[in-house]
XYZ file of C-alpha atoms in Angstrom:
466
model
C -12.634 -40.969 20.670
C -10.091 -40.252 23.401
C -6.858 -38.640 22.360
C -3.779 -40.846 22.444
C -0.750 -39.309 24.111
C 2.835 -40.168 23.312
C 6.312 -38.690 23.245
C 9.102 -38.052 20.743
C 11.944 -40.529 21.149
C 14.083 -39.730 18.092
C 14.434 -37.085 15.367
C 16.242 -37.832 12.089
C 15.853 -34.558 10.219
C 12.296 -34.612 8.822
C 11.706 -38.176 10.130
C 10.456 -38.504 13.710
C 9.832 -41.521 15.932
C 6.942 -41.155 18.363
C 6.274 -43.709 21.123
C 2.776 -44.383 22.510
C 2.473 -46.201 25.828
C -0.516 -47.863 27.383
C -3.054 -50.424 26.236
C -4.483 -48.336 23.370
C -3.317 -49.144 19.847
C -1.039 -46.524 18.265
C -2.325 -44.266 15.461
C -2.856 -45.922 12.066
C -0.951 -45.252 8.863
C -1.394 -41.736 7.447
C -2.992 -40.462 10.647
C -1.557 -37.171 11.879
C 0.047 -36.323 15.203
C 0.390 -32.857 16.729
C 3.682 -31.795 18.340
C 5.188 -28.583 19.674
C 8.772 -27.375 19.424
C 10.714 -25.857 22.301
C 9.562 -22.342 21.359
C 5.896 -23.384 21.216
C 5.605 -23.624 17.438
C 3.055 -26.288 16.391
C 4.231 -29.103 14.119
C 2.107 -31.715 12.381
C 3.590 -35.088 11.443
C 2.096 -38.004 9.482
C 2.497 -41.675 10.377
C 4.115 -43.696 7.579
C 5.480 -46.791 9.407
C 5.012 -48.763 12.599
C 8.189 -49.822 14.405
C 7.169 -52.572 16.776
C 3.936 -52.332 18.745
C 4.309 -48.877 20.271
C 6.511 -46.725 17.986
C 5.249 -44.768 14.972
C 7.738 -43.481 12.416
C 6.449 -40.212 11.001
C 7.330 -37.621 8.384
C 7.183 -33.939 9.330
C 5.001 -31.554 7.338
C 7.027 -28.577 8.515
C 10.511 -27.689 9.788
C 11.679 -29.768 12.781
C 14.258 -27.392 14.247
C 13.626 -26.846 17.946
C 11.899 -30.208 18.398
C 13.137 -31.901 21.567
C 13.348 -35.484 22.699
C 10.465 -36.482 25.011
C 8.315 -33.650 23.619
C 4.637 -34.584 24.138
C 2.720 -35.855 21.107
C -1.046 -35.937 20.600
C -2.635 -38.282 18.066
C -5.530 -36.512 16.329
C -7.317 -39.741 15.267
C -7.697 -38.541 11.680
C -5.793 -38.324 8.454
C -4.653 -34.932 7.161
C -7.743 -32.875 6.290
C -8.280 -29.627 4.402
C -11.318 -27.371 3.806
C -13.566 -27.980 0.787
C -12.289 -26.164 -2.286
C -15.441 -24.063 -2.849
C -14.548 -22.177 0.363
C -11.010 -21.465 -0.859
C -11.518 -19.519 -4.099
C -8.928 -16.781 -4.352
C -6.833 -18.184 -1.514
C -3.323 -19.587 -1.301
C -2.915 -22.454 1.166
C -0.155 -24.724 2.399
C -0.192 -28.492 2.682
C -2.132 -28.300 5.976
C -4.940 -26.332 4.329
C -3.939 -23.145 6.165
C -4.015 -19.819 4.251
C -0.562 -18.342 3.609
C -1.622 -15.279 1.595
C -1.866 -12.874 4.530
C -5.623 -12.407 4.100
C -6.596 -13.837 7.464
C -7.695 -17.300 8.566
C -9.886 -19.552 6.463
C -13.622 -19.465 7.058
C -14.365 -23.173 6.654
C -13.373 -26.146 8.842
C -11.240 -28.933 7.356
C -13.460 -31.762 6.115
C -11.664 -33.469 3.211
C -9.092 -36.219 3.695
C -6.201 -35.753 1.271
C -5.987 -39.534 0.959
C -9.250 -39.559 -0.976
C -10.936 -41.823 1.570
C -14.014 -39.637 1.708
C -14.378 -39.119 -2.019
C -16.976 -40.926 -4.097
C -15.456 -43.346 -6.570
C -18.401 -44.879 -8.362
C -18.620 -42.326 -11.171
C -18.234 -43.100 -14.852
C -16.018 -41.566 -17.479
C -17.562 -38.918 -19.699
C -17.044 -41.006 -22.816
C -19.097 -43.928 -21.503
C -22.457 -42.312 -22.108
C -23.915 -42.040 -25.594
C -20.882 -43.349 -27.448
C -17.579 -41.583 -27.903
C -17.578 -37.837 -27.335
C -14.509 -35.608 -27.372
C -14.593 -32.060 -26.059
C -11.603 -30.062 -27.312
C -10.413 -27.078 -25.280
C -8.927 -24.345 -27.448
C -5.849 -22.743 -25.890
C -5.158 -20.032 -28.466
C -1.566 -21.326 -28.683
C -0.968 -22.299 -32.313
C 1.475 -25.145 -31.743
C -0.736 -26.850 -29.143
C -4.083 -26.393 -30.899
C -2.671 -27.647 -34.206
C -0.555 -30.645 -33.186
C -1.436 -31.458 -29.561
C -5.122 -30.613 -29.014
C -6.191 -30.461 -25.390
C -9.132 -32.739 -24.578
C -11.388 -32.328 -21.567
C -10.506 -34.995 -19.016
C -7.048 -35.685 -20.464
C -3.610 -35.532 -18.851
C -0.962 -33.473 -20.640
C 2.702 -33.319 -19.642
C 5.050 -30.407 -20.411
C 8.525 -31.928 -20.282
C 11.812 -30.082 -20.354
C 15.068 -29.327 -18.628
C 15.915 -26.213 -16.660
C 14.985 -22.781 -18.058
C 13.080 -23.998 -21.122
C 9.788 -22.289 -20.254
C 7.649 -25.021 -18.657
C 6.107 -22.778 -16.018
C 5.572 -19.906 -18.458
C 3.819 -22.149 -20.987
C 1.607 -23.552 -18.224
C 0.742 -20.041 -17.046
C -0.207 -19.018 -20.597
C -2.528 -22.027 -20.894
C -4.160 -21.052 -17.573
C -4.529 -17.460 -18.759
C -6.104 -18.338 -22.105
C -8.437 -21.115 -20.979
C -9.718 -19.699 -17.682
C -10.375 -16.225 -19.121
C -12.277 -17.520 -22.151
C -13.861 -20.733 -20.885
C -14.832 -19.335 -17.458
C -13.617 -22.543 -15.826
C -12.186 -23.139 -12.371
C -8.544 -23.886 -11.673
C -6.524 -25.655 -9.006
C -2.792 -24.977 -9.076
C -0.437 -27.186 -7.063
C 3.088 -25.837 -6.696
C 5.163 -28.889 -5.798
C 8.823 -28.383 -4.965
C 9.412 -25.337 -7.158
C 11.032 -22.020 -6.218
C 9.269 -19.632 -3.852
C 10.049 -16.800 -6.275
C 8.084 -18.588 -9.007
C 5.129 -19.070 -6.681
C 5.204 -15.369 -5.812
C 5.335 -14.380 -9.493
C 2.480 -16.771 -10.281
C 0.282 -15.313 -7.541
C 0.811 -11.739 -8.711
C 0.170 -12.781 -12.326
C -3.139 -14.317 -11.209
C -4.005 -11.047 -9.461
C -2.991 -8.929 -12.475
C -5.101 -10.959 -14.916
C -8.126 -11.346 -12.588
C -7.833 -15.133 -12.516
C -7.512 -15.483 -8.746
C -11.258 -15.353 -8.035
C -11.809 -18.668 -9.865
C -8.663 -20.384 -8.647
C -7.291 -22.188 -5.613
C -3.520 -22.321 -5.120
C -1.642 -24.767 -2.897
C 2.125 -24.645 -2.411
C 4.724 -26.981 -0.970
C 7.824 -25.218 -2.208
C 11.481 -26.091 -2.609
C 12.496 -24.712 0.797
C 9.955 -26.859 2.673
C 10.333 -30.346 4.107
C 10.098 -33.343 1.731
C 6.875 -34.376 3.496
C 5.235 -31.043 2.645
C 6.446 -31.229 -0.958
C 5.209 -34.794 -1.343
C 1.762 -34.172 0.116
C 1.207 -30.889 -1.775
C 0.422 -32.948 -4.891
C -2.199 -34.962 -2.985
C -3.728 -31.772 -1.596
C -4.006 -30.396 -5.139
C -5.838 -33.429 -6.500
C -8.096 -33.501 -3.399
C -9.131 -29.898 -4.093
C -9.830 -30.827 -7.731
C -11.979 -33.781 -6.608
C -13.858 -31.470 -4.238
C -14.753 -29.060 -7.052
C -15.653 -31.996 -9.286
C -18.081 -33.302 -6.643
C -19.578 -29.787 -6.490
C -20.486 -30.055 -10.195
C -17.537 -28.234 -11.786
C -15.248 -29.168 -14.644
C -11.802 -28.564 -13.206
C -8.416 -27.651 -14.625
C -5.639 -29.070 -12.448
C -2.154 -27.655 -12.944
C 0.809 -29.293 -11.209
C 4.250 -27.719 -11.253
C 6.269 -29.931 -10.899
C 5.475 -33.667 -10.909
C 9.169 -34.625 -11.002
C 9.648 -32.798 -7.677
C 6.829 -34.925 -6.260
C 8.756 -38.058 -7.245
C 11.977 -36.503 -5.943
C 10.398 -35.749 -2.553
C 9.246 -39.388 -2.379
C 12.825 -40.466 -3.073
C 14.142 -38.282 -0.239
C 11.582 -39.693 2.183
C 12.350 -43.252 1.117
C 16.051 -42.763 1.817
C 15.353 -41.137 5.187
C 13.081 -44.047 6.122
C 15.922 -46.474 5.425
C 14.412 -48.209 2.392
C 16.840 -49.771 -0.054
C 16.747 -47.824 -3.344
C 16.320 -49.438 -6.747
C 19.230 -49.816 -9.175
C 18.595 -46.342 -10.599
C 18.728 -44.664 -7.165
C 15.022 -43.906 -6.930
C 12.677 -45.270 -4.281
C 11.359 -48.814 -4.816
C 7.818 -47.398 -4.599
C 8.319 -44.870 -7.440
C 5.886 -46.473 -9.895
C 3.139 -47.017 -7.322
C 3.405 -43.455 -5.951
C 3.189 -41.939 -9.436
C 0.316 -44.309 -10.280
C -1.712 -43.594 -7.134
C -1.507 -39.871 -7.792
C -2.518 -40.075 -11.459
C -5.305 -42.615 -10.996
C -7.205 -40.059 -8.909
C -7.287 -37.674 -11.884
C -10.293 -39.008 -13.769
C -13.683 -38.020 -15.137
C -16.623 -39.214 -13.090
C -20.195 -38.297 -12.213
C -20.469 -36.325 -15.466
C -17.630 -33.953 -14.538
C -13.993 -33.927 -15.563
C -10.558 -33.091 -14.217
C -8.210 -31.947 -16.972
C -4.604 -32.139 -15.793
C -1.666 -30.206 -17.198
C 1.586 -31.157 -15.517
C 5.071 -29.717 -15.771
C 7.775 -32.379 -15.613
C 11.386 -31.390 -15.015
C 13.766 -33.536 -17.057
C 17.131 -33.814 -15.260
C 20.054 -33.116 -17.595
C 17.574 -33.142 -20.535
C 17.536 -36.956 -20.258
C 14.112 -38.267 -21.288
C 15.136 -41.793 -20.228
C 15.376 -40.815 -16.541
C 13.371 -43.444 -14.574
C 11.134 -40.875 -12.858
C 10.287 -39.216 -16.178
C 9.563 -42.595 -17.775
C 7.279 -43.546 -14.862
C 5.276 -40.358 -15.439
C 5.082 -40.988 -19.233
C 2.783 -43.977 -18.781
C -0.031 -41.857 -17.318
C -0.052 -38.999 -19.846
C -2.285 -38.694 -22.911
C -0.175 -35.983 -24.551
C 3.507 -35.188 -24.122
C 4.960 -31.778 -25.031
C 8.760 -31.978 -25.072
C 10.541 -28.624 -24.846
C 13.758 -28.290 -26.833
C 16.877 -26.412 -25.782
C 17.725 -25.971 -29.471
C 14.416 -24.164 -30.038
C 15.136 -21.864 -27.092
C 18.560 -21.036 -28.528
C 16.883 -20.131 -31.820
C 14.299 -17.992 -30.026
C 11.334 -20.146 -31.100
C 8.714 -19.894 -28.349
C 6.880 -21.941 -27.234
C 9.959 -24.150 -27.487
C 8.009 -27.359 -28.191
C 9.794 -29.900 -30.385
C 6.902 -31.373 -32.412
C 8.970 -34.328 -33.613
C 9.750 -35.552 -30.084
C 6.287 -34.763 -28.706
C 3.137 -36.845 -29.124
C -0.620 -36.596 -28.679
C -3.239 -39.284 -28.208
C -5.894 -36.911 -29.588
C -4.354 -36.485 -33.046
C -6.795 -38.609 -35.039
C -9.561 -37.801 -37.579
C -12.248 -39.149 -35.217
C -11.296 -36.590 -32.566
C -10.249 -33.443 -34.435
C -11.839 -33.918 -37.857
C -10.427 -34.848 -41.239
C -9.248 -31.379 -42.336
C -7.436 -30.601 -39.106
C -5.822 -34.058 -39.083
C -4.569 -33.785 -42.676
C -3.106 -30.318 -42.115
C -1.381 -31.474 -38.920
C 0.104 -34.512 -40.669
C 1.346 -32.390 -43.570
C 2.953 -29.921 -41.151
C 4.710 -32.795 -39.368
C 5.946 -34.167 -42.715
C 7.402 -30.765 -43.606
C 9.103 -30.448 -40.216
C 10.469 -34.005 -40.410
C 11.906 -33.335 -43.880
C 13.429 -30.062 -42.632
C 15.105 -31.952 -39.805
C 16.629 -34.404 -42.285
C 17.746 -31.684 -44.723
C 19.177 -29.522 -41.925
C 22.054 -31.954 -41.488
C 22.861 -31.779 -45.207
C 22.575 -27.979 -45.319
C 24.962 -27.675 -42.362
C 27.634 -29.527 -44.379
C 27.213 -28.518 -48.028
C 24.830 -25.536 -47.939
C 21.256 -25.044 -49.135
C 22.342 -24.353 -52.716
C 23.220 -28.019 -53.205
C 19.658 -29.167 -52.531
C 17.308 -29.955 -55.389
C 14.622 -27.408 -56.222
C 11.876 -29.545 -54.626
C 13.948 -30.001 -51.478
C 14.672 -26.259 -51.234
C 10.950 -25.492 -51.460
C 10.102 -27.929 -48.653
C 13.046 -26.683 -46.571
C 12.014 -23.028 -46.889
C 8.320 -23.704 -46.220
C 9.143 -25.824 -43.179
C 11.269 -22.986 -41.838
C 8.350 -20.595 -42.372
C 6.078 -23.026 -40.508
C 8.504 -23.034 -37.577
C 8.476 -19.247 -37.472
C 4.686 -19.066 -37.913
C 4.109 -21.493 -35.028
C 6.092 -19.223 -32.684
C 3.918 -16.860 -30.690
C 4.198 -14.041 -28.123
C 2.565 -14.812 -24.774
C 0.348 -12.538 -22.685
C 2.139 -13.731 -19.563
C 5.568 -12.878 -21.010
C 4.794 -9.338 -22.171
C 6.889 -7.773 -19.403
C 9.901 -9.902 -20.377
C 9.641 -9.962 -24.180
C 8.263 -6.495 -24.891
C 5.836 -8.081 -27.387
C 2.083 -7.881 -26.978
C 0.573 -11.337 -26.406
C -1.961 -12.766 -28.831
C -4.676 -15.426 -28.859
C -4.979 -17.236 -32.200
C -8.211 -19.140 -32.965
C -7.744 -22.643 -34.346
C -9.270 -21.717 -37.736
C -6.655 -18.984 -38.223
C -3.884 -21.460 -37.382
C -5.178 -24.047 -39.848
C -5.660 -21.460 -42.584
C -2.182 -20.014 -42.044
C -0.513 -23.422 -42.264
C -2.488 -24.233 -45.433
C -1.345 -20.991 -47.093
C 2.297 -21.555 -46.160
C 2.340 -25.149 -47.438
C 0.492 -24.137 -50.630
C 3.238 -21.609 -51.417
C 1.236 -18.399 -50.849
C 3.944 -17.069 -48.511
C 7.035 -18.139 -50.457
C 7.890 -14.514 -51.240
C 7.605 -13.391 -47.618
C 10.821 -13.204 -45.587
C 10.873 -15.565 -42.622
C 11.108 -12.669 -40.175
C 7.631 -11.456 -41.164
C 6.167 -14.646 -39.673
C 8.187 -14.659 -36.459
C 6.463 -14.168 -33.069
C 3.136 -12.935 -34.319
C -0.427 -14.233 -34.378
C -2.128 -14.489 -37.737
C -0.341 -14.468 -41.087
C 0.352 -10.986 -42.495
C -1.946 -9.933 -45.316
C -0.446 -9.368 -48.739
C -0.401 -5.573 -48.345
C 0.839 -5.543 -44.734
C 4.292 -4.122 -44.093
């Protein structure tokens, strides 16, 4: 197909109008156009609107400084494509599929459309064959394994405001699952800090996880187009590994930034925002992204997504739009952080679709429910204790209050990925040890132990342990 030539007629920050003359039809939606800035730097833009018969309105996937009016434009007659993920193990790429890790150019040509147009879609969910089957992935993190078990093929959201430990918790899950399960991982850094991406990369190198991982970044300092499409690149890589016969772990940090980048683009394109200030296409954009994360052809994509909660407001429209697509929701609490309880998950605000006897078994379910009852009662009694003191509680209430406090301390845990910051050696706790520890605490076996003996450690101390 002959290349279509055009020229830049307007630049509005990251939004560019390109005019194509002649009898040929202009490029279609989501096709990419190649430009060059005044200093010869290449720039790729993506068509998102048609303005009349000859003008394409595009979003830039890189910085537009130095781009001049009447600069020549070449339509590439294709959507944005990246190399297949099996050729990218151990590499860090940008939204264009180009390596950015300083290890030289990629060895494979781009073949995958990030719009999913070339992906097979006639697979079936894992649960459809042979009745219901649930495959639980053990994380070694007591709070998650006990109350919010991670199922293969599920979508889990880690929600929290600034500086509550979303990225660190996600990194610990990657560390524990990939090292023990020998799985493959795709990490999409969407709109987060470059420093965090750098720290993540070096943590992958330090823990020997990089060889089974592919990392894609569209960071906070990049254009909204690059941040928006980084999420689609991540899920395309996961689909590629799935088609190659792998069960894939997809980590996205941060889905809120994906929605935020869409809001920026919507405003720049002149669309009228909704009453809440977000783009009118918020729900459909979130839905299109999540509907691609599914189990098919006997292989699964298990998604774990960090979700920034602006001003700790869980009713924010973008956060609510993401809620609808998640199977489990882990809400991080600022109060838990202030008390030094890590991971700072608030079990009473969080929820899990996997917490049922059919999925996790009767014993696990009953222990989890009893733990939640203790924590709920502690939350109620805490308000009374703050006013009149613990001495005014009845004996039965004091017992529940003290045991619930011990459960809170026991469910805290040092992380491998935080050893440099905390000075505590990380630990992996098998599910059976977590269940047994909670049973002993609720049965009263640890009533004589001071709370501090249970804080930030793995298994329960033995009776003779100092």
